[in-house]
């Protein structure tokens, strides 16, 4: 296992694509966080600054970070497709590894990327919450922190789905385009053709729903409706929490994606 990790580290961290896409991910995330903080908006009891304070910062930063999961998915696709392009999978098989090792190597790679994203959100949230300073230091600053763990699971789910597209098509361009088109509009169209109680269980819909619109927006919409402004608070309420069922189904989807990827590896030529 240690040898497998060393191989993956060499292949991944020496990749220019890995460094470029991760840099873009970091820069885009930070730029959005900084740009929104510059907006001066107050509405009732709501103000933009509240998004950067504990406990709201955990939800808000996880929600913003989820926008860029597609970049991490593209990164996984490029890294895996390059394995086929440069025949490194074939070389590893010839060196005595098997399909289980190949899959474990890619799972390790995805976990490393997801941990990076998790640490990024945690550090930026802590820095923002402490700089805002409206809450005294203590246990209160950890309230709502579980949202970043849900974000971590979501990141793994997106990358597992992206890996499946990479295994199917083996071509960077085709896999990336198909992956993005499936997320939108293909799945949206498919969902519209089925009954409403089935729509919620499609993978992209379920996974994206793990980091819903922050509850502070829902609360503000409810208060505005109370003073006569018409908002669809039913919809925002539905988006404001994550159920254990959604967590369980996401884990199941990850397992299914990995199982199909392994089945494809067993049957593909390298």
Short mmCIF file of N, CA and C in Angstrom, two decimals, residues 111-260:
data_model
loop_
_atom_site.label_atom_id
_atom_site.label_comp_id
_atom_site.label_asym_id
_atom_site.label_seq_id
_atom_site.Cartn_x
_atom_site.Cartn_y
_atom_site.Cartn_z
N UNK A 111 -9.30 11.39 -2.21
CA UNK A 111 -9.36 11.75 -0.79
C UNK A 111 -8.39 12.89 -0.49
N UNK A 112 -7.21 12.83 -1.08
CA UNK A 112 -6.22 13.90 -0.89
C UNK A 112 -6.78 15.24 -1.38
N UNK A 113 -7.38 15.24 -2.55
CA UNK A 113 -7.95 16.47 -3.11
C UNK A 113 -9.10 16.97 -2.23
N UNK A 114 -9.94 16.04 -1.77
CA UNK A 114 -11.07 16.42 -0.92
C UNK A 114 -10.58 16.98 0.42
N UNK A 115 -9.51 16.42 0.97
CA UNK A 115 -8.95 16.93 2.22
C UNK A 115 -8.41 18.34 2.01
N UNK A 116 -7.76 18.57 0.87
CA UNK A 116 -7.30 19.94 0.56
C UNK A 116 -8.48 20.91 0.57
N UNK A 117 -9.58 20.54 -0.11
CA UNK A 117 -10.75 21.41 -0.18
C UNK A 117 -11.35 21.63 1.21
N UNK A 118 -11.38 20.57 2.02
CA UNK A 118 -11.90 20.67 3.38
C UNK A 118 -11.07 21.62 4.22
N UNK A 119 -9.75 21.47 4.17
CA UNK A 119 -8.86 22.33 4.94
C UNK A 119 -9.00 23.79 4.50
N UNK A 120 -9.13 24.00 3.19
CA UNK A 120 -9.31 25.35 2.66
C UNK A 120 -10.54 26.02 3.25
N UNK A 121 -11.65 25.31 3.29
CA UNK A 121 -12.90 25.87 3.82
C UNK A 121 -12.79 26.09 5.33
N UNK A 122 -12.20 25.13 6.05
CA UNK A 122 -12.09 25.26 7.50
C UNK A 122 -11.22 26.47 7.87
N UNK A 123 -10.05 26.58 7.25
CA UNK A 123 -9.14 27.69 7.58
C UNK A 123 -9.75 29.03 7.23
N UNK A 124 -10.32 29.14 6.03
CA UNK A 124 -10.91 30.41 5.62
C UNK A 124 -12.10 30.78 6.50
N UNK A 125 -12.87 29.78 6.92
CA UNK A 125 -14.01 30.05 7.80
C UNK A 125 -13.56 30.52 9.17
N UNK A 126 -12.54 29.86 9.72
CA UNK A 126 -12.02 30.27 11.02
C UNK A 126 -11.45 31.69 10.97
N UNK A 127 -10.69 31.97 9.93
CA UNK A 127 -10.09 33.30 9.80
C UNK A 127 -11.18 34.35 9.68
N UNK A 128 -12.17 34.10 8.83
CA UNK A 128 -13.25 35.07 8.64
C UNK A 128 -14.05 35.28 9.92
N UNK A 129 -14.43 34.16 10.57
CA UNK A 129 -15.23 34.26 11.78
C UNK A 129 -14.52 34.99 12.90
N UNK A 130 -13.22 34.75 13.03
CA UNK A 130 -12.47 35.41 14.10
C UNK A 130 -12.17 36.87 13.79
N UNK A 131 -11.99 37.19 12.50
CA UNK A 131 -11.76 38.59 12.13
C UNK A 131 -13.02 39.42 12.31
N UNK A 132 -14.17 38.81 12.03
CA UNK A 132 -15.43 39.53 12.21
C UNK A 132 -15.64 39.88 13.67
N UNK A 133 -15.38 38.91 14.55
CA UNK A 133 -15.25 39.18 15.97
C UNK A 133 -16.51 39.52 16.72
N UNK A 134 -17.70 39.24 16.15
CA UNK A 134 -18.93 39.55 16.89
C UNK A 134 -19.28 38.47 17.90
N UNK A 135 -18.64 37.31 17.78
CA UNK A 135 -18.84 36.22 18.75
C UNK A 135 -17.57 36.06 19.57
N UNK A 136 -17.70 35.89 20.86
CA UNK A 136 -16.53 35.63 21.68
C UNK A 136 -16.01 34.24 21.38
N UNK A 137 -14.70 34.07 21.56
CA UNK A 137 -14.10 32.78 21.28
C UNK A 137 -14.64 31.74 22.25
N UNK A 138 -14.88 30.55 21.76
CA UNK A 138 -15.43 29.49 22.59
C UNK A 138 -16.16 28.49 21.75
N UNK A 139 -16.99 27.69 22.39
CA UNK A 139 -17.69 26.62 21.68
C UNK A 139 -18.66 27.16 20.64
N UNK A 140 -19.10 28.40 20.78
CA UNK A 140 -20.08 28.96 19.85
C UNK A 140 -19.55 29.01 18.43
N UNK A 141 -18.23 29.15 18.28
CA UNK A 141 -17.67 29.26 16.94
C UNK A 141 -17.69 27.91 16.20
N UNK A 142 -17.90 26.82 16.92
CA UNK A 142 -17.96 25.51 16.28
C UNK A 142 -19.39 25.11 15.91
N UNK A 143 -20.37 25.91 16.30
CA UNK A 143 -21.76 25.61 15.96
C UNK A 143 -21.96 25.68 14.45
N UNK A 144 -22.46 24.60 13.88
CA UNK A 144 -22.68 24.55 12.43
C UNK A 144 -21.49 24.05 11.64
N UNK A 145 -20.40 23.71 12.33
CA UNK A 145 -19.18 23.28 11.64
C UNK A 145 -19.38 21.96 10.89
N UNK A 146 -20.40 21.19 11.29
CA UNK A 146 -20.63 19.91 10.62
C UNK A 146 -20.92 20.09 9.13
N UNK A 147 -21.27 21.33 8.74
CA UNK A 147 -21.57 21.59 7.33
C UNK A 147 -20.34 21.36 6.45
N UNK A 148 -19.14 21.61 6.98
CA UNK A 148 -17.94 21.41 6.17
C UNK A 148 -17.67 19.93 5.96
N UNK A 149 -18.10 19.09 6.90
CA UNK A 149 -17.96 17.64 6.72
C UNK A 149 -18.90 17.14 5.64
N UNK A 150 -20.09 17.74 5.58
CA UNK A 150 -21.03 17.41 4.50
C UNK A 150 -20.44 17.85 3.17
N UNK A 151 -19.80 19.01 3.16
CA UNK A 151 -19.13 19.49 1.94
C UNK A 151 -18.04 18.52 1.51
N UNK A 152 -17.29 17.98 2.47
CA UNK A 152 -16.25 16.99 2.17
C UNK A 152 -16.85 15.77 1.46
N UNK A 153 -17.97 15.29 1.98
CA UNK A 153 -18.66 14.15 1.36
C UNK A 153 -19.13 14.52 -0.04
N UNK A 154 -19.67 15.71 -0.20
CA UNK A 154 -20.13 16.16 -1.51
C UNK A 154 -18.98 16.20 -2.52
N UNK A 155 -17.83 16.69 -2.08
CA UNK A 155 -16.66 16.76 -2.95
C UNK A 155 -16.25 15.38 -3.42
N UNK A 156 -16.22 14.42 -2.51
CA UNK A 156 -15.90 13.04 -2.87
C UNK A 156 -16.92 12.47 -3.86
N UNK A 157 -18.18 12.81 -3.67
CA UNK A 157 -19.24 12.30 -4.55
C UNK A 157 -19.08 12.85 -5.96
N UNK A 158 -18.83 14.14 -6.09
CA UNK A 158 -18.62 14.74 -7.42
C UNK A 158 -17.41 14.11 -8.10
N UNK A 159 -16.33 13.93 -7.37
CA UNK A 159 -15.13 13.37 -7.98
C UNK A 159 -15.33 11.90 -8.35
N UNK A 160 -16.09 11.17 -7.55
CA UNK A 160 -16.38 9.77 -7.88
C UNK A 160 -17.20 9.68 -9.17
N UNK A 161 -18.15 10.59 -9.32
CA UNK A 161 -18.93 10.63 -10.56
C UNK A 161 -18.04 10.98 -11.74
N UNK A 162 -17.14 11.96 -11.54
CA UNK A 162 -16.23 12.35 -12.61
C UNK A 162 -15.31 11.19 -13.00
N UNK A 163 -14.85 10.44 -12.01
CA UNK A 163 -14.01 9.28 -12.28
C UNK A 163 -14.72 8.28 -13.17
N UNK A 164 -16.00 8.09 -12.93
CA UNK A 164 -16.77 7.15 -13.74
C UNK A 164 -16.80 7.58 -15.20
N UNK A 165 -17.00 8.87 -15.46
CA UNK A 165 -16.98 9.37 -16.83
C UNK A 165 -15.61 9.18 -17.46
N UNK A 166 -14.55 9.39 -16.68
CA UNK A 166 -13.20 9.20 -17.19
C UNK A 166 -12.95 7.74 -17.56
N UNK A 167 -13.42 6.82 -16.73
CA UNK A 167 -13.24 5.39 -17.00
C UNK A 167 -14.00 4.95 -18.24
N UNK A 168 -15.16 5.55 -18.46
CA UNK A 168 -15.99 5.17 -19.60
C UNK A 168 -15.39 5.65 -20.91
N UNK A 169 -14.95 6.91 -20.94
CA UNK A 169 -14.56 7.52 -22.22
C UNK A 169 -13.06 7.53 -22.47
N UNK A 170 -12.25 7.55 -21.42
CA UNK A 170 -10.78 7.50 -21.53
C UNK A 170 -10.18 8.68 -22.29
N UNK A 171 -10.99 9.63 -22.69
CA UNK A 171 -10.53 10.80 -23.46
C UNK A 171 -10.86 12.06 -22.68
N UNK A 172 -9.88 12.92 -22.47
CA UNK A 172 -10.08 14.12 -21.66
C UNK A 172 -11.26 14.96 -22.12
N UNK A 173 -11.21 15.37 -23.40
CA UNK A 173 -12.23 16.27 -23.92
C UNK A 173 -13.62 15.67 -23.86
N UNK A 174 -13.76 14.44 -24.32
CA UNK A 174 -15.06 13.79 -24.36
C UNK A 174 -15.61 13.57 -22.95
N UNK A 175 -14.76 13.13 -22.04
CA UNK A 175 -15.22 12.87 -20.67
C UNK A 175 -15.63 14.15 -19.96
N UNK A 176 -14.85 15.23 -20.13
CA UNK A 176 -15.17 16.51 -19.49
C UNK A 176 -16.48 17.07 -20.02
N UNK A 177 -16.62 17.09 -21.35
CA UNK A 177 -17.84 17.63 -21.95
C UNK A 177 -19.06 16.83 -21.51
N UNK A 178 -18.94 15.51 -21.53
CA UNK A 178 -20.07 14.65 -21.15
C UNK A 178 -20.41 14.82 -19.68
N UNK A 179 -19.40 14.93 -18.84
CA UNK A 179 -19.61 15.14 -17.40
C UNK A 179 -20.37 16.44 -17.14
N UNK A 180 -19.93 17.51 -17.78
CA UNK A 180 -20.57 18.81 -17.58
C UNK A 180 -21.99 18.81 -18.15
N UNK A 181 -22.15 18.23 -19.33
CA UNK A 181 -23.48 18.19 -19.94
C UNK A 181 -24.45 17.33 -19.13
N UNK A 182 -23.93 16.29 -18.49
CA UNK A 182 -24.82 15.49 -17.65
C UNK A 182 -25.32 16.31 -16.46
N UNK A 183 -24.41 17.04 -15.83
CA UNK A 183 -24.81 17.86 -14.69
C UNK A 183 -25.86 18.88 -15.10
N UNK A 184 -25.65 19.47 -16.26
CA UNK A 184 -26.64 20.40 -16.83
C UNK A 184 -26.40 20.49 -18.33
N UNK A 185 -27.41 20.23 -19.17
CA UNK A 185 -28.82 20.09 -18.81
C UNK A 185 -29.38 18.66 -18.82
N UNK A 186 -28.52 17.65 -19.11
CA UNK A 186 -29.04 16.30 -19.36
C UNK A 186 -29.87 15.77 -18.19
N UNK A 187 -29.31 15.83 -16.97
CA UNK A 187 -30.07 15.27 -15.84
C UNK A 187 -31.32 16.09 -15.56
N UNK A 188 -31.23 17.41 -15.75
CA UNK A 188 -32.40 18.27 -15.54
C UNK A 188 -33.55 17.86 -16.46
N UNK A 189 -33.20 17.56 -17.71
CA UNK A 189 -34.21 17.12 -18.68
C UNK A 189 -34.78 15.77 -18.28
N UNK A 190 -33.89 14.86 -17.88
CA UNK A 190 -34.35 13.53 -17.45
C UNK A 190 -35.29 13.62 -16.26
N UNK A 191 -34.94 14.47 -15.30
CA UNK A 191 -35.78 14.62 -14.12
C UNK A 191 -37.15 15.17 -14.45
N UNK A 192 -37.20 16.07 -15.42
CA UNK A 192 -38.48 16.69 -15.78
C UNK A 192 -39.44 15.71 -16.43
N UNK A 193 -38.90 14.60 -16.93
CA UNK A 193 -39.74 13.59 -17.59
C UNK A 193 -40.31 12.57 -16.62
N UNK A 194 -39.89 12.62 -15.35
CA UNK A 194 -40.30 11.62 -14.38
C UNK A 194 -41.17 12.24 -13.28
N UNK A 195 -41.74 11.37 -12.45
CA UNK A 195 -42.57 11.84 -11.35
C UNK A 195 -41.74 12.63 -10.36
N UNK A 196 -42.37 13.58 -9.70
CA UNK A 196 -41.68 14.48 -8.78
C UNK A 196 -41.00 13.74 -7.63
N UNK A 197 -41.64 12.68 -7.12
CA UNK A 197 -41.05 11.98 -5.97
C UNK A 197 -39.82 11.16 -6.36
N UNK A 198 -39.56 11.02 -7.66
CA UNK A 198 -38.36 10.32 -8.13
C UNK A 198 -37.24 11.31 -8.44
N UNK A 199 -37.59 12.52 -8.80
CA UNK A 199 -36.63 13.52 -9.24
C UNK A 199 -35.55 13.81 -8.20
N UNK A 200 -35.94 13.79 -6.92
CA UNK A 200 -35.01 14.16 -5.86
C UNK A 200 -33.88 13.16 -5.68
N UNK A 201 -34.00 11.97 -6.27
CA UNK A 201 -33.02 10.92 -6.03
C UNK A 201 -32.02 10.75 -7.16
N UNK A 202 -32.07 11.63 -8.17
CA UNK A 202 -31.05 11.60 -9.21
C UNK A 202 -29.72 12.05 -8.60
N UNK A 203 -28.60 11.49 -9.06
CA UNK A 203 -27.32 11.75 -8.38
C UNK A 203 -26.91 13.22 -8.32
N UNK A 204 -26.94 13.94 -9.45
CA UNK A 204 -26.51 15.34 -9.43
C UNK A 204 -27.40 16.18 -8.54
N UNK A 205 -28.71 15.95 -8.59
CA UNK A 205 -29.66 16.68 -7.77
C UNK A 205 -29.40 16.42 -6.28
N UNK A 206 -29.22 15.16 -5.95
CA UNK A 206 -29.01 14.78 -4.56
C UNK A 206 -27.69 15.32 -4.03
N UNK A 207 -26.64 15.17 -4.81
CA UNK A 207 -25.30 15.57 -4.36
C UNK A 207 -25.21 17.09 -4.23
N UNK A 208 -25.73 17.82 -5.20
CA UNK A 208 -25.68 19.28 -5.13
C UNK A 208 -26.49 19.80 -3.95
N UNK A 209 -27.53 19.07 -3.56
CA UNK A 209 -28.38 19.49 -2.45
C UNK A 209 -27.75 19.34 -1.07
N UNK A 210 -26.56 18.73 -1.01
CA UNK A 210 -25.89 18.57 0.28
C UNK A 210 -25.42 19.91 0.86
N UNK A 211 -25.13 20.86 -0.01
CA UNK A 211 -24.75 22.20 0.46
C UNK A 211 -25.81 23.18 -0.02
N UNK A 212 -26.91 23.27 0.71
CA UNK A 212 -28.04 24.09 0.28
C UNK A 212 -27.79 25.58 0.50
N UNK A 213 -28.71 26.36 -0.01
CA UNK A 213 -28.69 27.80 0.25
C UNK A 213 -28.63 28.01 1.76
N UNK A 214 -27.68 28.83 2.25
CA UNK A 214 -27.54 29.02 3.70
C UNK A 214 -28.84 29.44 4.36
N UNK A 215 -29.05 28.94 5.58
CA UNK A 215 -30.31 29.15 6.28
C UNK A 215 -30.58 30.62 6.58
N UNK A 216 -29.53 31.45 6.65
CA UNK A 216 -29.73 32.87 6.92
C UNK A 216 -30.56 33.53 5.82
N UNK A 217 -30.40 33.04 4.58
CA UNK A 217 -31.21 33.55 3.47
C UNK A 217 -32.67 33.12 3.62
N UNK A 218 -32.87 31.87 4.07
CA UNK A 218 -34.22 31.37 4.30
C UNK A 218 -34.93 32.16 5.38
N UNK A 219 -34.18 32.41 6.47
CA UNK A 219 -34.77 33.16 7.57
C UNK A 219 -35.16 34.57 7.15
N UNK A 220 -34.31 35.20 6.33
CA UNK A 220 -34.61 36.54 5.88
C UNK A 220 -35.82 36.53 4.94
N UNK A 221 -35.90 35.52 4.07
CA UNK A 221 -37.04 35.42 3.16
C UNK A 221 -38.34 35.25 3.94
N UNK A 222 -38.28 34.47 5.03
CA UNK A 222 -39.47 34.27 5.85
C UNK A 222 -39.91 35.57 6.51
N UNK A 223 -38.94 36.35 7.00
CA UNK A 223 -39.29 37.59 7.67
C UNK A 223 -39.84 38.61 6.68
N UNK A 224 -39.30 38.61 5.46
CA UNK A 224 -39.81 39.53 4.45
C UNK A 224 -41.22 39.15 4.01
N UNK A 225 -41.49 37.86 3.96
CA UNK A 225 -42.84 37.44 3.63
C UNK A 225 -43.82 37.87 4.72
N UNK A 226 -43.32 37.88 5.96
CA UNK A 226 -44.17 38.29 7.07
C UNK A 226 -44.57 39.75 7.02
N UNK A 227 -43.77 40.59 6.31
CA UNK A 227 -44.13 41.99 6.20
C UNK A 227 -44.74 42.31 4.84
N UNK A 228 -45.11 41.26 4.13
CA UNK A 228 -45.88 41.47 2.92
C UNK A 228 -45.13 41.27 1.62
N UNK A 229 -43.85 40.94 1.67
CA UNK A 229 -43.10 40.69 0.45
C UNK A 229 -43.21 39.21 0.12
N UNK A 230 -43.50 38.90 -1.13
CA UNK A 230 -43.84 37.54 -1.53
C UNK A 230 -42.58 36.77 -1.91
N UNK A 231 -42.22 35.80 -1.07
CA UNK A 231 -41.10 34.91 -1.36
C UNK A 231 -41.58 33.47 -1.26
N UNK A 232 -40.97 32.61 -2.07
CA UNK A 232 -41.30 31.19 -2.00
C UNK A 232 -40.50 30.55 -0.87
N UNK A 233 -40.96 30.73 0.35
CA UNK A 233 -40.21 30.22 1.50
C UNK A 233 -40.28 28.71 1.61
N UNK A 234 -41.26 28.11 0.99
CA UNK A 234 -41.32 26.64 1.00
C UNK A 234 -40.11 26.05 0.33
N UNK A 235 -39.73 26.67 -0.80
CA UNK A 235 -38.59 26.15 -1.53
C UNK A 235 -37.30 26.33 -0.73
N UNK A 236 -37.11 27.53 -0.15
CA UNK A 236 -35.88 27.75 0.58
C UNK A 236 -35.81 26.88 1.84
N UNK A 237 -36.98 26.63 2.46
CA UNK A 237 -36.97 25.75 3.62
C UNK A 237 -36.53 24.34 3.24
N UNK A 238 -36.97 23.87 2.08
CA UNK A 238 -36.57 22.54 1.63
C UNK A 238 -35.07 22.45 1.42
N UNK A 239 -34.45 23.59 1.06
CA UNK A 239 -33.02 23.59 0.77
C UNK A 239 -32.18 23.85 2.01
N UNK A 240 -32.83 24.10 3.13
CA UNK A 240 -32.09 24.63 4.27
C UNK A 240 -31.52 23.57 5.20
N UNK A 241 -31.74 22.31 4.93
CA UNK A 241 -31.18 21.30 5.81
C UNK A 241 -30.86 20.05 5.00
N UNK A 242 -30.00 19.22 5.56
CA UNK A 242 -29.60 17.96 4.93
C UNK A 242 -30.05 16.83 5.84
N UNK A 243 -30.76 15.88 5.28
CA UNK A 243 -31.30 14.79 6.08
C UNK A 243 -30.33 13.61 6.10
N UNK A 244 -30.42 12.75 7.11
CA UNK A 244 -29.60 11.53 7.13
C UNK A 244 -29.83 10.66 5.90
N UNK A 245 -31.06 10.68 5.38
CA UNK A 245 -31.35 9.91 4.17
C UNK A 245 -30.51 10.40 3.00
N UNK A 246 -30.36 11.72 2.86
CA UNK A 246 -29.55 12.27 1.78
C UNK A 246 -28.08 11.90 1.94
N UNK A 247 -27.60 11.93 3.19
CA UNK A 247 -26.22 11.53 3.45
C UNK A 247 -26.01 10.07 3.08
N UNK A 248 -26.95 9.22 3.52
CA UNK A 248 -26.84 7.79 3.23
C UNK A 248 -26.89 7.48 1.75
N UNK A 249 -27.78 8.15 1.03
CA UNK A 249 -27.90 7.92 -0.41
C UNK A 249 -26.65 8.41 -1.15
N UNK A 250 -26.06 9.49 -0.67
CA UNK A 250 -24.83 9.99 -1.30
C UNK A 250 -23.71 8.98 -1.13
N UNK A 251 -23.58 8.43 0.08
CA UNK A 251 -22.57 7.39 0.31
C UNK A 251 -22.83 6.18 -0.59
N UNK A 252 -24.09 5.84 -0.76
CA UNK A 252 -24.45 4.73 -1.64
C UNK A 252 -24.07 5.03 -3.08
N UNK A 253 -24.32 6.26 -3.53
CA UNK A 253 -23.94 6.64 -4.89
C UNK A 253 -22.43 6.54 -5.08
N UNK A 254 -21.67 7.00 -4.09
CA UNK A 254 -20.21 6.90 -4.19
C UNK A 254 -19.79 5.44 -4.35
N UNK A 255 -20.39 4.56 -3.55
CA UNK A 255 -20.07 3.13 -3.64
C UNK A 255 -20.43 2.56 -5.00
N UNK A 256 -21.57 2.99 -5.55
CA UNK A 256 -22.00 2.51 -6.87
C UNK A 256 -21.03 3.02 -7.95
N UNK A 257 -20.65 4.29 -7.89
CA UNK A 257 -19.71 4.84 -8.87
C UNK A 257 -18.39 4.07 -8.84
N UNK A 258 -17.90 3.79 -7.64
CA UNK A 258 -16.63 3.08 -7.50
C UNK A 258 -16.75 1.64 -8.00
N UNK A 259 -17.89 1.01 -7.71
CA UNK A 259 -18.10 -0.37 -8.15
C UNK A 259 -18.14 -0.46 -9.67
N UNK A 260 -18.84 0.47 -10.30
CA UNK A 260 -18.91 0.48 -11.77
C UNK A 260 -17.54 0.77 -12.36
#
